[in-house]
Coordinates of C-alpha atoms in Angstrom, one line a residue:
X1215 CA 182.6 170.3 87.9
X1216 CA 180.6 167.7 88.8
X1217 CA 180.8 166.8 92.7
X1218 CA 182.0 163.2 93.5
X1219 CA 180.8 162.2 96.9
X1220 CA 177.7 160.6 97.1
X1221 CA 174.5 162.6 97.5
X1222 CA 174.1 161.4 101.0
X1223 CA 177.9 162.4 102.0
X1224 CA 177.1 165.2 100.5
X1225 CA 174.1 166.5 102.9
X1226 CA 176.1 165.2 105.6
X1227 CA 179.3 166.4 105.1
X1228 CA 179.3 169.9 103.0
X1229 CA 181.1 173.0 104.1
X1230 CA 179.2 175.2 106.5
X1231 CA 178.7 177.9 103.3
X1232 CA 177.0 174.9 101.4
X1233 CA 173.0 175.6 102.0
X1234 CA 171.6 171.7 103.4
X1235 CA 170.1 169.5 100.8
X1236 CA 166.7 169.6 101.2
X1237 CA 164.4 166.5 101.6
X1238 CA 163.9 164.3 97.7
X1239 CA 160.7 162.4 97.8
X1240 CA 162.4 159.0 97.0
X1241 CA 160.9 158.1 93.0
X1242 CA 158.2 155.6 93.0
X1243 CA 160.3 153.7 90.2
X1244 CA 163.2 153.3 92.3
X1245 CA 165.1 149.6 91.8
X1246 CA 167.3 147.6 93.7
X1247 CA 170.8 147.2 91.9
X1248 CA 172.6 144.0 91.9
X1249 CA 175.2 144.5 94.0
X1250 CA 178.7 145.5 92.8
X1251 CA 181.5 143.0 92.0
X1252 CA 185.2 143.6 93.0
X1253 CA 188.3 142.3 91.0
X1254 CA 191.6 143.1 91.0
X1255 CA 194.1 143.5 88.6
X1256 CA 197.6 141.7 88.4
X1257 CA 199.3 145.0 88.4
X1258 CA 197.4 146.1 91.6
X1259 CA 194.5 148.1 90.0
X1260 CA 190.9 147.3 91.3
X1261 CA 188.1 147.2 89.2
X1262 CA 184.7 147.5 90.7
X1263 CA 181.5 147.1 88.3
X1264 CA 177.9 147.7 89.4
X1265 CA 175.5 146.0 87.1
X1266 CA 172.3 148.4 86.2
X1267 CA 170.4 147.1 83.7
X1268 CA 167.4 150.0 83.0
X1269 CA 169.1 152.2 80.5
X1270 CA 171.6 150.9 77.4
X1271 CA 173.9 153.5 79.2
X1272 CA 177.2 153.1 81.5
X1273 CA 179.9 155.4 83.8
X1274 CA 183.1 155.0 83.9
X1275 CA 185.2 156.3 86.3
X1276 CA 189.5 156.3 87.0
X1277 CA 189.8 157.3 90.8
X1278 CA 193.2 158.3 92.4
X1279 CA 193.6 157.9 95.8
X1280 CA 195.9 161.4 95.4
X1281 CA 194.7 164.8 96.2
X1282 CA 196.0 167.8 97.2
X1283 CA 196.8 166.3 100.6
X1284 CA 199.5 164.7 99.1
X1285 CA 201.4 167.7 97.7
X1286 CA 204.4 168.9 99.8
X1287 CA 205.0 173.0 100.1
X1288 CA 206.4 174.8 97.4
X1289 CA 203.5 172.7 94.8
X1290 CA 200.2 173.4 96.2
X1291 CA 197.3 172.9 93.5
X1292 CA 199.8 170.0 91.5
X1293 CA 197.6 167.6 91.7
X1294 CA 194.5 170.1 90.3
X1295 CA 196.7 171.0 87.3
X1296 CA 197.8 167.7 86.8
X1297 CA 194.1 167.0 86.4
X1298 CA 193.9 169.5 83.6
X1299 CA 196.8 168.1 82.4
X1300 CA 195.5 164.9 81.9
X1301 CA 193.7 166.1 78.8
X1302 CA 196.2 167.3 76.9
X1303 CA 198.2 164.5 75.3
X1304 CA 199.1 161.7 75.5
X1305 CA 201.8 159.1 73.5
X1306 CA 198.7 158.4 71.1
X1307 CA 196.4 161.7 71.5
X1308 CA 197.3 165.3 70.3
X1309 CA 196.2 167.7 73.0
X1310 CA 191.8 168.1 73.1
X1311 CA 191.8 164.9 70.9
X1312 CA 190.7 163.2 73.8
X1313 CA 187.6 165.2 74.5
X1314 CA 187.1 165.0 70.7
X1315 CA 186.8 161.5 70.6
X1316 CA 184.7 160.8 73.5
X1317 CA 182.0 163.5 72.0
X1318 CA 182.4 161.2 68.9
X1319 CA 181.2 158.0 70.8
X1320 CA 178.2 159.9 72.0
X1321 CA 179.6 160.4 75.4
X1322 CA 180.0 163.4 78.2
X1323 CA 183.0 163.3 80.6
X1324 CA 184.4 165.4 83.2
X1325 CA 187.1 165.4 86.1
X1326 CA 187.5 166.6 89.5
X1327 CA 190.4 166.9 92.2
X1328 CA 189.6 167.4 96.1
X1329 CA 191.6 167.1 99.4
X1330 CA 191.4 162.8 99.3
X1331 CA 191.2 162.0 95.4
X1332 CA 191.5 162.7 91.7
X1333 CA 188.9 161.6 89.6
X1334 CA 188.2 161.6 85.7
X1335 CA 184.9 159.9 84.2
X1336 CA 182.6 159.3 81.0
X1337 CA 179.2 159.0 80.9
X1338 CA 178.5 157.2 77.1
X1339 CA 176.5 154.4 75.5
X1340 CA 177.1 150.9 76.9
X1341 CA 178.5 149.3 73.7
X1342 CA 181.2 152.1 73.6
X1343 CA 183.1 150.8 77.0
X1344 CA 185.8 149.7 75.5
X1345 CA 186.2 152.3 73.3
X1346 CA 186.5 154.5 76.5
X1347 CA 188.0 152.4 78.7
X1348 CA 191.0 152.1 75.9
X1349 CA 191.1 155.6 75.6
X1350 CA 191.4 156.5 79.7
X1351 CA 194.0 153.7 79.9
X1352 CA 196.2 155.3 77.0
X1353 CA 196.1 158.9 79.0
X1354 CA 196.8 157.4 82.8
X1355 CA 199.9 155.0 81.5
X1356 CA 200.9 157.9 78.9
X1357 CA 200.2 161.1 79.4
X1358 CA 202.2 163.8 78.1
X1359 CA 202.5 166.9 76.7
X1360 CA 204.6 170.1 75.7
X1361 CA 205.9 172.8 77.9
X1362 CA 203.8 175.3 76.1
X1363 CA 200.7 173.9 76.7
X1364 CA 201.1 173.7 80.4
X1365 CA 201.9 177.2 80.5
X1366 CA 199.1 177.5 78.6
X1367 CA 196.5 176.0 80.8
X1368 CA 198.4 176.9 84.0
X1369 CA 196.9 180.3 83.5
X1370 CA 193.5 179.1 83.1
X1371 CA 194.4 177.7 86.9
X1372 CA 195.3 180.9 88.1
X1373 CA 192.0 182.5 86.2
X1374 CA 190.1 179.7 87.4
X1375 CA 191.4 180.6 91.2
X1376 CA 190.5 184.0 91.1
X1377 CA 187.0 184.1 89.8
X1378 CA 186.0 180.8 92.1
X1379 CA 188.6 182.0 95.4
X1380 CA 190.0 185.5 95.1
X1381 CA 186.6 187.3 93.9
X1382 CA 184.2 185.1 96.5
X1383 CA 184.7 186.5 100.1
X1384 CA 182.9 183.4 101.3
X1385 CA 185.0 180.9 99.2
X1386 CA 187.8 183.4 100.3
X1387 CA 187.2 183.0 104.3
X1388 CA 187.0 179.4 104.3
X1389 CA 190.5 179.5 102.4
X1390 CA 191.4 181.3 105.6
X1391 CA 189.8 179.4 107.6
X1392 CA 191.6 176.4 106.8
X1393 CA 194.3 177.6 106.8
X1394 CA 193.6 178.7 110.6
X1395 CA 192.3 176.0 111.5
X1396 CA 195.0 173.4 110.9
X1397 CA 198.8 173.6 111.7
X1398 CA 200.5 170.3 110.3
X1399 CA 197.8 169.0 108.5
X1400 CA 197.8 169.1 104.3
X1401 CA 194.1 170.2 104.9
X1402 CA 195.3 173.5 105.3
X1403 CA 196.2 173.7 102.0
X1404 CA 193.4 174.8 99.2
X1405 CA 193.0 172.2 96.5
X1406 CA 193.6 175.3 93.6
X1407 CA 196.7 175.7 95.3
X1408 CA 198.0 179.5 96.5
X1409 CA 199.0 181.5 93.8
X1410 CA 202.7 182.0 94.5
X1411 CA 202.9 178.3 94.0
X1412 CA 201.1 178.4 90.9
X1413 CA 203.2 181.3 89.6
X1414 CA 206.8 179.5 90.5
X1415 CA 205.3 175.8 89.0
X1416 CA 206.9 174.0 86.0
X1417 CA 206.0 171.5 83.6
X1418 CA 208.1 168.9 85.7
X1419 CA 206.6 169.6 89.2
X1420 CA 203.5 168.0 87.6
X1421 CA 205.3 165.3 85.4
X1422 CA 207.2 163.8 88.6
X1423 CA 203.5 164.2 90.5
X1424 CA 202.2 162.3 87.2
X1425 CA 205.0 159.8 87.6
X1426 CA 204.8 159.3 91.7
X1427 CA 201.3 158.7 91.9
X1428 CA 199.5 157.8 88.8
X1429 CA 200.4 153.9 89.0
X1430 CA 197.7 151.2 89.2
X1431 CA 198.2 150.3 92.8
X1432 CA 196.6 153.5 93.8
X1433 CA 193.9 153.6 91.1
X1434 CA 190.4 151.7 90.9
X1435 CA 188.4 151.4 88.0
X1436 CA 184.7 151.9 88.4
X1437 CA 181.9 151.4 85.7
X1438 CA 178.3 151.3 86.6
X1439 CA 175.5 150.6 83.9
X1440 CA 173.9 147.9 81.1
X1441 CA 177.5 145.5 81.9
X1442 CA 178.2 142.1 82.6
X1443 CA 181.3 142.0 85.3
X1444 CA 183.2 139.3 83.7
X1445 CA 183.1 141.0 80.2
X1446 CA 184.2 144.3 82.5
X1447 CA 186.6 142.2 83.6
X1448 CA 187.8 140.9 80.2
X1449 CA 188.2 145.1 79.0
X1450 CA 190.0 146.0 81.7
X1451 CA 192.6 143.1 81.9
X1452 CA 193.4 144.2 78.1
X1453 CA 193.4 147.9 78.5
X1454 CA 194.4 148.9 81.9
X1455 CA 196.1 145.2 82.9
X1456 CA 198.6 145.8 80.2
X1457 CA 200.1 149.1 82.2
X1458 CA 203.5 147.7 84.3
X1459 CA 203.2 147.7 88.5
X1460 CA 204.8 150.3 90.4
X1461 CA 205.2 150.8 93.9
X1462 CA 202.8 153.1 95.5
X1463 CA 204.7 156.0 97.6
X1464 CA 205.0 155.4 101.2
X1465 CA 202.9 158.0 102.8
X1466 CA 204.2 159.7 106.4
X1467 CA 201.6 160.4 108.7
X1468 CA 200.6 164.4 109.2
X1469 CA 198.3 164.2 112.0
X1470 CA 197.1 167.4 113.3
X1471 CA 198.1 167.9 117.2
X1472 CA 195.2 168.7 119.5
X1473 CA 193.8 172.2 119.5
X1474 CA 194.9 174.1 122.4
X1475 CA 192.8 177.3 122.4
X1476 CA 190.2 179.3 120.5
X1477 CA 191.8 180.8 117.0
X1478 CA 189.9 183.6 115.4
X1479 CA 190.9 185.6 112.4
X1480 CA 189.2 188.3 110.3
X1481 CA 189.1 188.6 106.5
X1482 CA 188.7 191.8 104.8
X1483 CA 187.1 191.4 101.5
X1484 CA 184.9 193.2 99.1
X1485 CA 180.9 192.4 99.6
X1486 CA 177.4 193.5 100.6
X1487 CA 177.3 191.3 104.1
X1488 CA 179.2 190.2 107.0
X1489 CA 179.7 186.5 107.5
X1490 CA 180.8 184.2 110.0
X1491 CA 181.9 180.7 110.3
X1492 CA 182.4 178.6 113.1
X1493 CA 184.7 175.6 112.6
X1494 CA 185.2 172.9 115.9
X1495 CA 187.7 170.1 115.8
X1496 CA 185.7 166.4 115.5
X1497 CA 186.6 162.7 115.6
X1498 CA 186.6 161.3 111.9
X1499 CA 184.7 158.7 110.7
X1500 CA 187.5 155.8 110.4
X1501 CA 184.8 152.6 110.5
X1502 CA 181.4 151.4 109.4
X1503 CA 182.1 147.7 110.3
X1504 CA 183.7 148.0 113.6
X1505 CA 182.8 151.3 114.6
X1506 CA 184.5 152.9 117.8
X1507 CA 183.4 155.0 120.5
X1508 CA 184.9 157.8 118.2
X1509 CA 183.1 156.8 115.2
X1510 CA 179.7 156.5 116.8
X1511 CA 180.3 160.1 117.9
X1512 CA 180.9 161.4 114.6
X1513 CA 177.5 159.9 113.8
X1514 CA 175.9 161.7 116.4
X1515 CA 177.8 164.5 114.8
X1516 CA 176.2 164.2 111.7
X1517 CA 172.6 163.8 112.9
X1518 CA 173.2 166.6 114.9
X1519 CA 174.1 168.5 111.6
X1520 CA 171.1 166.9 110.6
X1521 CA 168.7 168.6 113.6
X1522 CA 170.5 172.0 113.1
X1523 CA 170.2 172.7 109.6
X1524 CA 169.1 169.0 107.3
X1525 CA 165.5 170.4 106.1
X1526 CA 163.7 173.6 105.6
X1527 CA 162.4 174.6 110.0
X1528 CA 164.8 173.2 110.9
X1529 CA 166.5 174.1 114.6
X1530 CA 168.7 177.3 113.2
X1531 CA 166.5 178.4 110.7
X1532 CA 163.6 178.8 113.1
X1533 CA 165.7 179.7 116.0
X1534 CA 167.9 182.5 114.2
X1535 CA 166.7 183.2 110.8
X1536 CA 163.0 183.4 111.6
X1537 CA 160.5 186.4 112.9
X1538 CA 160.8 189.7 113.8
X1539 CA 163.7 189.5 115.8
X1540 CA 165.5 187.5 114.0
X1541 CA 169.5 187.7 114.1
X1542 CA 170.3 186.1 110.5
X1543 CA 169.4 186.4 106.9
X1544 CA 170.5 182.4 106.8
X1545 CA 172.5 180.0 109.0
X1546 CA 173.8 176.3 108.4
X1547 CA 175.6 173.5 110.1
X1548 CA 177.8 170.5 108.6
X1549 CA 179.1 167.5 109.7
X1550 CA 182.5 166.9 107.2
X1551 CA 183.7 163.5 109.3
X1552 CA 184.4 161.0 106.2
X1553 CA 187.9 162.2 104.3
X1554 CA 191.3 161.2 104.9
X1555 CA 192.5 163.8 106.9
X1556 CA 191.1 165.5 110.1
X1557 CA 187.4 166.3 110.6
X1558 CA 185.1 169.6 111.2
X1559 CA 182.1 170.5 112.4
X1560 CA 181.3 173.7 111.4
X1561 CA 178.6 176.3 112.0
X1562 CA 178.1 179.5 110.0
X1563 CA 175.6 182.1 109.4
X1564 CA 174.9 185.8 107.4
X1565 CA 173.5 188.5 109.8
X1566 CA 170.4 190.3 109.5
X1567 CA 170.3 194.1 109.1
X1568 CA 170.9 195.5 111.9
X1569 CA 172.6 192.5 113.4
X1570 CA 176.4 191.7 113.6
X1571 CA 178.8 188.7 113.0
X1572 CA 178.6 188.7 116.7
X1573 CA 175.2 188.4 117.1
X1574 CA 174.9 185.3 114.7
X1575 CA 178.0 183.7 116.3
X1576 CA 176.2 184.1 119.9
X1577 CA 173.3 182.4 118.3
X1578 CA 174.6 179.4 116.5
X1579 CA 176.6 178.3 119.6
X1580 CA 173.1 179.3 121.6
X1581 CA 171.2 176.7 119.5
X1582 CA 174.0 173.9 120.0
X1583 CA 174.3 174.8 124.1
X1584 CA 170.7 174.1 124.3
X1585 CA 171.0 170.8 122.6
X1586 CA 173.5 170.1 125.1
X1587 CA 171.0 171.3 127.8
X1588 CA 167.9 169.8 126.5
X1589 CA 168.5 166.9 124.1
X1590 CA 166.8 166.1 121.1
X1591 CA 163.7 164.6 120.1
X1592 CA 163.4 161.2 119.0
X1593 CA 160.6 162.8 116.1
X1594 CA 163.1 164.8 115.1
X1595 CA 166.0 162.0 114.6
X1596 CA 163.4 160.4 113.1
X1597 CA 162.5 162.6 110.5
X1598 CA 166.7 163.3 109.7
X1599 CA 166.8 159.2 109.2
X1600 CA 163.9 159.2 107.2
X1601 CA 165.2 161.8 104.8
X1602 CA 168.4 160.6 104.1
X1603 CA 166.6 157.1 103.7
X1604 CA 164.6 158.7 100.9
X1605 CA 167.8 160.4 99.5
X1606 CA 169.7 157.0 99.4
X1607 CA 166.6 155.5 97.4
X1608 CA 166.4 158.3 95.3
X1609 CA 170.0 158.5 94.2
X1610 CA 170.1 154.8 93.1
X1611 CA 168.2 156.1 89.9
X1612 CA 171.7 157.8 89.2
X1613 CA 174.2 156.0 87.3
X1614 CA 176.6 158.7 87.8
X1615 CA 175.7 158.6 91.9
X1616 CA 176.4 154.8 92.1
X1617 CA 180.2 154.8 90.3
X1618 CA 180.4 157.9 92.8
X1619 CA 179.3 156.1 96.1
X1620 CA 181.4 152.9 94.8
X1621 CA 184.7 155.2 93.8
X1622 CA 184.3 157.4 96.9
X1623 CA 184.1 154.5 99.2
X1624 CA 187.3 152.7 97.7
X1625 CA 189.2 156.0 98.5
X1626 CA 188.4 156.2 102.0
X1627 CA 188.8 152.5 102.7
X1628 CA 185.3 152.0 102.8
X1629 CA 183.3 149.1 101.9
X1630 CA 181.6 148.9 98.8
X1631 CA 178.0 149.0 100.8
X1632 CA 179.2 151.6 103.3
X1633 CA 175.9 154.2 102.4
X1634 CA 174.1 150.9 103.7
X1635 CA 176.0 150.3 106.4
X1636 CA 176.4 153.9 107.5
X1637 CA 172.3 154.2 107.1
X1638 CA 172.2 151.1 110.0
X1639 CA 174.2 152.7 111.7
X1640 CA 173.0 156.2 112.0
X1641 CA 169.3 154.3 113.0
X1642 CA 171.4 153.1 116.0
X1643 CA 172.0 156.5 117.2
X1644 CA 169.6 157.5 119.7
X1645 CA 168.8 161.0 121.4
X1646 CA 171.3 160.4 124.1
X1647 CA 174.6 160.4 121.7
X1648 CA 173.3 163.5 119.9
X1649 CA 173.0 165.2 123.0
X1650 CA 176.3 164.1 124.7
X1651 CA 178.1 165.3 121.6
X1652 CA 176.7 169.0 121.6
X1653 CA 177.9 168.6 125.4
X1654 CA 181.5 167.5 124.9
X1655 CA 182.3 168.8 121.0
X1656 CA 181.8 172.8 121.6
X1657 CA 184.1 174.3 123.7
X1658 CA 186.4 177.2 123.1
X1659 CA 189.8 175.1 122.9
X1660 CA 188.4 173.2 119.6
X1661 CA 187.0 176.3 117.6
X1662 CA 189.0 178.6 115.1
X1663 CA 186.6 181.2 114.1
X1664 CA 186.6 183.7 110.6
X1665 CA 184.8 186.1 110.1
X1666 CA 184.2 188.4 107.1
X1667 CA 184.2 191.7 107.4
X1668 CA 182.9 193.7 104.0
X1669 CA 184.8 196.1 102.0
X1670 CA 183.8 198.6 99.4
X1671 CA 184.1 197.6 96.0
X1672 CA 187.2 199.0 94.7
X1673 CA 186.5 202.1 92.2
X1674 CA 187.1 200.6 89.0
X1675 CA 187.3 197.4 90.0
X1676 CA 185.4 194.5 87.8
X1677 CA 182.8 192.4 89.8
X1678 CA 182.3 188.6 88.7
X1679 CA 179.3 186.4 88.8
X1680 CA 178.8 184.3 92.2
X1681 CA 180.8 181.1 91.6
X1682 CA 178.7 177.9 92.6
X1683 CA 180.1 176.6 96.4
X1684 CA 181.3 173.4 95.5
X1685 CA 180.7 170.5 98.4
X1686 CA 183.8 169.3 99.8
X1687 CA 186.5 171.4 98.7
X1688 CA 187.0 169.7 94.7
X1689 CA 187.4 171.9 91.8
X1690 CA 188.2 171.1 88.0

């Protein structure tokens, strides 16, 4: 699956078993886009086009603002299977047809479902919008399909949960550690769902998901590439404008309650290497045009991330995972503050031979205490802002990266030009706020720990190729 958020939410904001994006020289041939244009539809859909004229190409993108967040127990991993769903059938389309046809157009196309958001999208020539647009706007008003075929493709779920969950111990502890680390929260839930929900789950627990959520008020239509908005416009009041309003669920608020001690759990699990991650309770990113005392914090979150762990040298690589006494094979840090729910920041680490997961756990907290002792830098704040700088640049070559910033941003509430805005704002942040976070965001109450402790392979047993981590929880 292709990962949604942008490349720069990405760096700042992947799980702690995600390696850090290194520095992208930004491309000489970079361009400015025009900026995006907003619309929105009569039956409460918006429709936001970004103009890129370079390439005779275009995305288009359907974003939900559903997610696994907004399951209820008893139907965790609905809204993923819903997603495969989705692709087979609708009042018009015999089940695959609809893959068929957009291969037929020239196009490529893909989906993805994480914590915040669903998300399905087609990457094809620009005079084949409509086609596509039609086609995407037949499947979200009407999809359907026989009870056979979910079964079906409800096993490839379960398959798809193993090999990428069950049979990755790391993919396995942060499972756990979610789980651990939040009490009332959805977030606790994984986005594949547990398996005894996916074993007790029936064609109509994802036909009423379908019918709760999939209605235009909580959908936005995104299409970046060779377009002019108003004919955009003119597509989607015929395709998707034609689908009747519904009222969008009213959602009840699940915030977390404060953590009130240190939480550590162990997970027993088949590998060659100990692990441990480290996850502390943060304040969220909530606002890029009126930012708060909280949200400046979570800034100075992420450039901390940034100091720890954003290049190659950087503060835990030379500190743990360097020389000849060196207490970890690897170590990483990551801010994940943007998201609809509650936010993280989480250190982790594999120790080196000889070494234990308490060796790399003193360490990593080591590295943050001294930040808290000693501050930062400003040359090193200033090469973390330069870098992602670069990155933004660079990723505006990417149609696919600019429907993803634009679709992203709509889900969280953002505005359109939050990477912009977010960019100002992180130059802002000075060595003070980094250091006054690593003083007041570590202690014990805030932390759930996990750590891995190997297990022989099972006689007999099969083992699987390493499934890719995947940034931000989303699976397909």
């Amino acid at each position: 699956m292709k990962r949604t958020l942008t490349a720069l939410a990405l760096a700042l904001c992947a799980p702690a078993f995600v390696p850090a994006l290194a520095a992208t020289p930004a491309p000489a041939a970079a361009v400015q886009a025009q900026p995006p244009v907003q619309f929105r539809l009569s039956n409460g859909l918006q429709l936001i086009v970004q103009p890129d004229r370079r390439a005779p190409t275009a995305v288009h993108m359907l974003w939900l603002r559903v997610g696994s967040m907004d399951e209820v127990d008893g139907v965790s991993g609905v809204a993923h299977v819903l997603e495969h769903m989705m692709f087979k059938g609708s009042e018009k389309l015999a089940p695959g047809e609809f893959s068929r046809r957009v291969a037929a157009l020239g196009g490529q196309e893909n989906a993805f479902t994480s914590r915040d958001y669903t998300g399905y999208y087609q990457q094809i020539p620009a005079e084949r919008l409509g086609d596509v647009m039609r086609l995407e706007a037949d499947r979200f008003a009407h999809n359907q399909w026989p009870d056979e075929e979910f079964k079906r493709e409800l096993e490839v779920v379960k398959e798809e949960r193993r090999m990428r969950t069950e049979d990755q111990p790391r993919a396995l502890l942060f499972e756990q550690l979610n789980a651990a680390s939040f009490i009332a929260s959805p977030y606790q839930r994984p986005v594949v769902g547990w398996m005894s929900d996916l074993d007790a789950m029936t064609p109509d627990d994802a036909r009423a998901f379908y019918k709760q959520w999939y209605v235009p008020a909580n959908a936005a239509v995104v299409v970046a590439g060779d377009v002019d908005p108003q004919q955009v416009l003119a597509l989607a009041e015929a395709t998707y404008g034609a689908i009747p309003a519904r009222a969008v669920p009213v959602r009840k608020p699940r915030a977390e309650p404060p953590q009130i001690g240190m939480r550590r759990i162990a997970v027993k699990a088949p590998a060659e290497q100990a692990y441990v991650a480290l996850a502390f309770r943060a304040p969220a990113l909530t606002s890029l045009t009126a930012p708060a005392a909280a949200d400046r914090d979570a800034l100075a979150l992420l450039l901390l991330s940034g100091v720890l762990s954003g290049y190659d040298g950087a503060r835990l690589e030379r500190g743990l995972a360097q020389g000849p006494d060196r207490v970890a094979d690897s170590a990483s840090s990551s801010a994940s503050v943007l998201g609809r729910g509650p936010a993280q920041f989480f250190l982790s680490g594999v120790p080196a031979t000889g070494k234990s997961a308490a060796d790399v756990e003193a360490g990593l907290r080591a590295q943050v205490a001294r930040v808290a002792l000693e501050g930062v830098s400003e040359a090193e704040l200033a090469r973390v802002k330069t870098q992602w700088v670069a990155s933004r640049v660079y990723d505006r070559d990417s149609l696919q990266h600019q429907a993803s910033e634009l679709g992203s941003n709509w889900v969280q509430g953002l505005p359109l030009d939050a990477e912009d805005r977010l960019l100002a704002l992180l130059r802002s942040i000075g060595p003070q706020e980094v250091q006054s976070v690593a003083q007041r965001y570590f202690g014990d109450d805030q932390l759930t720990v996990a750590t891995l402790l190997p297990q022989p392979l099972a006689p007999g047993a099969r083992k699987r190729p390493a499934a890719a981590a995947d940034a931000g929880g989303a699976v397909h």
